Amino acid sequence: MGPVRVTAIASLTPLEELEADPFLVDARSQHAMCARWAAEQGYIVSRELLVRGLRPDHCVLWDGVRPGLDLFVAPSRRVLESALSSVEDFLTECARRGVRVETVGSAEPSYDAQMKASIHRRLSMPTAGYDGR
């Protein structure tokens, strides 16, 4: 059977929304929050999804997921609401398939102008060799 595999769900939110909602744009921080949660539980993240408005029955969610052994984690309900077309339908599908869903529940980071600028650089220059630092 193997160890629990964790799928981290992050929201794919356009860079244009950086000023209004930096956390939803900052998928790297969303995934990092999920990885910290998983490590605290003794798990590791085996898959990271970056999606927006995805249908709860989409095959990308369920590829290789083992009932009772694997779980989904997202930073918050709000991230799930952006990432999936219907959180309620997703939760229903998870229950039907015997797969847990967790939310980290930690406070979202506060973003100052420097952090927003860093995110903007990272996301606007991916083909220029920028490594995100």
PDB file of C-alpha atoms in Angstrom:
ATOM      1  CA  MET A   1       0.000   0.000   0.000  1.00  0.00           C
ATOM      2  CA  GLY A   2       2.723   2.491   0.866  1.00  0.00           C
ATOM      3  CA  PRO A   3       2.817   5.749   2.788  1.00  0.00           C
ATOM      4  CA  VAL A   4       0.218   8.494   2.639  1.00  0.00           C
ATOM      5  CA  ARG A   5       0.702  10.656  -0.426  1.00  0.00           C
ATOM      6  CA  VAL A   6      -0.335  14.271  -0.176  1.00  0.00           C
ATOM      7  CA  THR A   7      -1.564  16.331  -3.098  1.00  0.00           C
ATOM      8  CA  ALA A   8      -1.209  20.074  -2.461  1.00  0.00           C
ATOM      9  CA  ILE A   9      -3.753  22.263  -4.227  1.00  0.00           C
ATOM     10  CA  ALA A  10      -2.894  25.876  -5.016  1.00  0.00           C
ATOM     11  CA  SER A  11      -4.827  28.494  -6.915  1.00  0.00           C
ATOM     12  CA  LEU A  12      -3.695  29.599 -10.355  1.00  0.00           C
ATOM     13  CA  THR A  13      -4.572  33.272 -10.129  1.00  0.00           C
ATOM     14  CA  PRO A  14      -3.503  35.793 -12.772  1.00  0.00           C
ATOM     15  CA  LEU A  15      -0.685  38.224 -12.027  1.00  0.00           C
ATOM     16  CA  GLU A  16      -3.131  41.065 -12.693  1.00  0.00           C
ATOM     17  CA  GLU A  17      -4.739  40.285  -9.329  1.00  0.00           C
ATOM     18  CA  LEU A  18      -1.490  40.747  -7.372  1.00  0.00           C
ATOM     19  CA  GLU A  19      -2.477  44.050  -5.763  1.00  0.00           C
ATOM     20  CA  ALA A  20      -5.965  42.886  -4.813  1.00  0.00           C
ATOM     21  CA  ASP A  21      -5.070  39.404  -3.567  1.00  0.00           C
ATOM     22  CA  PRO A  22      -1.350  38.625  -3.420  1.00  0.00           C
ATOM     23  CA  PHE A  23      -1.719  35.310  -1.586  1.00  0.00           C
ATOM     24  CA  LEU A  24      -3.891  33.804  -4.306  1.00  0.00           C
ATOM     25  CA  VAL A  25      -1.318  34.902  -6.894  1.00  0.00           C
ATOM     26  CA  ASP A  26       1.592  33.557  -4.833  1.00  0.00           C
ATOM     27  CA  ALA A  27       1.251  29.843  -5.580  1.00  0.00           C
ATOM     28  CA  ARG A  28       4.783  29.233  -4.296  1.00  0.00           C
ATOM     29  CA  SER A  29       3.742  30.351  -0.794  1.00  0.00           C
ATOM     30  CA  GLN A  30       0.534  28.333  -1.027  1.00  0.00           C
ATOM     31  CA  HIS A  31       2.487  25.178  -1.850  1.00  0.00           C
ATOM     32  CA  ALA A  32       5.069  25.938   0.856  1.00  0.00           C
ATOM     33  CA  MET A  33       2.290  26.270   3.426  1.00  0.00           C
ATOM     34  CA  CYS A  34       0.948  22.854   2.372  1.00  0.00           C
ATOM     35  CA  ALA A  35       4.432  21.306   2.531  1.00  0.00           C
ATOM     36  CA  ARG A  36       4.967  22.618   6.082  1.00  0.00           C
ATOM     37  CA  TRP A  37       1.606  21.223   7.143  1.00  0.00           C
ATOM     38  CA  ALA A  38       2.410  17.841   5.583  1.00  0.00           C
ATOM     39  CA  ALA A  39       5.816  17.709   7.296  1.00  0.00           C
ATOM     40  CA  GLU A  40       4.202  18.494  10.662  1.00  0.00           C
ATOM     41  CA  GLN A  41       1.879  15.518  10.122  1.00  0.00           C
ATOM     42  CA  GLY A  42       4.742  13.229   9.110  1.00  0.00           C
ATOM     43  CA  TYR A  43       3.810  13.262   5.428  1.00  0.00           C
ATOM     44  CA  ILE A  44       5.457  14.585   2.304  1.00  0.00           C
ATOM     45  CA  VAL A  45       3.811  16.310  -0.615  1.00  0.00           C
ATOM     46  CA  SER A  46       4.058  13.987  -3.578  1.00  0.00           C
ATOM     47  CA  ARG A  47       2.124  16.135  -6.034  1.00  0.00           C
ATOM     48  CA  GLU A  48       1.457  19.840  -6.440  1.00  0.00           C
ATOM     49  CA  LEU A  49      -1.499  21.085  -8.423  1.00  0.00           C
ATOM     50  CA  LEU A  50      -1.845  24.646  -9.655  1.00  0.00           C
ATOM     51  CA  VAL A  51      -5.371  25.068 -10.955  1.00  0.00           C
ATOM     52  CA  ARG A  52      -8.219  27.525 -11.355  1.00  0.00           C
ATOM     53  CA  GLY A  53     -11.879  26.605 -11.557  1.00  0.00           C
ATOM     54  CA  LEU A  54     -11.110  22.915 -12.102  1.00  0.00           C
ATOM     55  CA  ARG A  55     -14.064  20.531 -12.186  1.00  0.00           C
ATOM     56  CA  PRO A  56     -14.159  18.233  -9.135  1.00  0.00           C
ATOM     57  CA  ASP A  57     -14.295  15.155 -11.361  1.00  0.00           C
ATOM     58  CA  HIS A  58     -11.348  16.176 -13.550  1.00  0.00           C
ATOM     59  CA  CYS A  59      -8.855  13.354 -14.074  1.00  0.00           C
ATOM     60  CA  VAL A  60      -5.891  15.533 -13.027  1.00  0.00           C
ATOM     61  CA  LEU A  61      -7.231  15.512  -9.472  1.00  0.00           C
ATOM     62  CA  TRP A  62      -7.736  11.777  -9.272  1.00  0.00           C
ATOM     63  CA  ASP A  63      -4.806  10.363 -11.222  1.00  0.00           C
ATOM     64  CA  GLY A  64      -3.287   7.649  -9.009  1.00  0.00           C
ATOM     65  CA  VAL A  65      -5.134   8.719  -5.856  1.00  0.00           C
ATOM     66  CA  ARG A  66      -5.625   5.756  -3.497  1.00  0.00           C
ATOM     67  CA  PRO A  67      -8.790   5.729  -1.353  1.00  0.00           C
ATOM     68  CA  GLY A  68      -8.053   5.790   2.360  1.00  0.00           C
ATOM     69  CA  LEU A  69      -4.324   6.366   1.824  1.00  0.00           C
ATOM     70  CA  ASP A  70      -3.938   9.641  -0.002  1.00  0.00           C
ATOM     71  CA  LEU A  71      -5.197  13.086   0.853  1.00  0.00           C
ATOM     72  CA  PHE A  72      -5.596  16.549  -0.570  1.00  0.00           C
ATOM     73  CA  VAL A  73      -4.425  19.639   1.286  1.00  0.00           C
ATOM     74  CA  ALA A  74      -4.935  23.322   0.516  1.00  0.00           C
ATOM     75  CA  PRO A  75      -3.917  26.388   2.493  1.00  0.00           C
ATOM     76  CA  SER A  76      -7.534  27.417   3.054  1.00  0.00           C
ATOM     77  CA  ARG A  77     -11.117  27.067   1.926  1.00  0.00           C
ATOM     78  CA  ARG A  78     -10.650  30.309   0.024  1.00  0.00           C
ATOM     79  CA  VAL A  79      -7.866  28.750  -2.072  1.00  0.00           C
ATOM     80  CA  LEU A  80     -10.091  25.756  -2.805  1.00  0.00           C
ATOM     81  CA  GLU A  81     -12.858  28.116  -3.891  1.00  0.00           C
ATOM     82  CA  SER A  82     -10.538  29.667  -6.452  1.00  0.00           C
ATOM     83  CA  ALA A  83      -8.871  26.424  -7.543  1.00  0.00           C
ATOM     84  CA  LEU A  84     -12.045  24.380  -8.012  1.00  0.00           C
ATOM     85  CA  SER A  85     -15.322  25.075  -9.771  1.00  0.00           C
ATOM     86  CA  SER A  86     -17.281  23.719  -6.781  1.00  0.00           C
ATOM     87  CA  VAL A  87     -15.802  23.023  -3.368  1.00  0.00           C
ATOM     88  CA  GLU A  88     -18.984  21.278  -2.213  1.00  0.00           C
ATOM     89  CA  ASP A  89     -18.949  18.931  -5.212  1.00  0.00           C
ATOM     90  CA  PHE A  90     -15.239  18.263  -4.618  1.00  0.00           C
ATOM     91  CA  LEU A  91     -15.847  17.420  -0.956  1.00  0.00           C
ATOM     92  CA  THR A  92     -18.703  15.137  -1.974  1.00  0.00           C
ATOM     93  CA  GLU A  93     -16.488  13.409  -4.540  1.00  0.00           C
ATOM     94  CA  CYS A  94     -13.707  13.002  -1.971  1.00  0.00           C
ATOM     95  CA  ALA A  95     -16.143  11.453   0.503  1.00  0.00           C
ATOM     96  CA  ARG A  96     -17.478   9.128  -2.190  1.00  0.00           C
ATOM     97  CA  ARG A  97     -13.934   8.038  -3.082  1.00  0.00           C
ATOM     98  CA  GLY A  98     -12.728   7.754   0.516  1.00  0.00           C
ATOM     99  CA  VAL A  99     -10.104  10.503   0.233  1.00  0.00           C
ATOM    100  CA  ARG A 100      -9.443  13.052   2.996  1.00  0.00           C
ATOM    101  CA  VAL A 101      -9.313  16.790   2.392  1.00  0.00           C
ATOM    102  CA  GLU A 102      -7.477  19.049   4.809  1.00  0.00           C
ATOM    103  CA  THR A 103      -6.901  22.770   4.990  1.00  0.00           C
ATOM    104  CA  VAL A 104      -3.839  24.166   6.688  1.00  0.00           C
ATOM    105  CA  GLY A 105      -5.760  26.852   8.511  1.00  0.00           C
ATOM    106  CA  SER A 106      -2.721  29.033   9.202  1.00  0.00           C
ATOM    107  CA  ALA A 107      -2.862  32.749   8.730  1.00  0.00           C
ATOM    108  CA  GLU A 108      -1.944  33.958   5.283  1.00  0.00           C
ATOM    109  CA  PRO A 109       1.279  35.937   5.081  1.00  0.00           C
ATOM    110  CA  SER A 110       1.106  39.724   4.975  1.00  0.00           C
ATOM    111  CA  TYR A 111       2.466  41.171   1.775  1.00  0.00           C
ATOM    112  CA  ASP A 112       4.351  44.425   1.670  1.00  0.00           C
ATOM    113  CA  ALA A 113       5.385  46.263  -1.488  1.00  0.00           C
ATOM    114  CA  GLN A 114       8.757  44.484  -1.629  1.00  0.00           C
ATOM    115  CA  MET A 115       7.160  41.031  -1.419  1.00  0.00           C
ATOM    116  CA  LYS A 116       4.653  41.936  -4.127  1.00  0.00           C
ATOM    117  CA  ALA A 117       7.471  43.223  -6.337  1.00  0.00           C
ATOM    118  CA  SER A 118       9.342  39.953  -5.853  1.00  0.00           C
ATOM    119  CA  ILE A 119       6.292  37.934  -6.875  1.00  0.00           C
ATOM    120  CA  HIS A 120       5.770  40.199  -9.865  1.00  0.00           C
ATOM    121  CA  ARG A 121       9.387  39.714 -11.005  1.00  0.00           C
ATOM    122  CA  ARG A 122       9.233  35.962 -10.534  1.00  0.00           C
ATOM    123  CA  LEU A 123       5.999  35.563 -12.458  1.00  0.00           C
ATOM    124  CA  SER A 124       6.645  38.093 -15.187  1.00  0.00           C
ATOM    125  CA  MET A 125      10.164  36.913 -16.116  1.00  0.00           C
ATOM    126  CA  PRO A 126      10.053  33.083 -16.070  1.00  0.00           C
ATOM    127  CA  THR A 127      11.702  32.738 -19.484  1.00  0.00           C
ATOM    128  CA  ALA A 128      14.456  35.221 -18.735  1.00  0.00           C
ATOM    129  CA  GLY A 129      16.247  32.764 -16.446  1.00  0.00           C
ATOM    130  CA  TYR A 130      15.021  34.405 -13.249  1.00  0.00           C
ATOM    131  CA  ASP A 131      15.174  31.857 -10.434  1.00  0.00           C
ATOM    132  CA  GLY A 132      12.737  33.520  -8.036  1.00  0.00           C
ATOM    133  CA  ARG A 133      15.202  34.955  -5.533  1.00  0.00           C
TER     134      ARG A 133
END
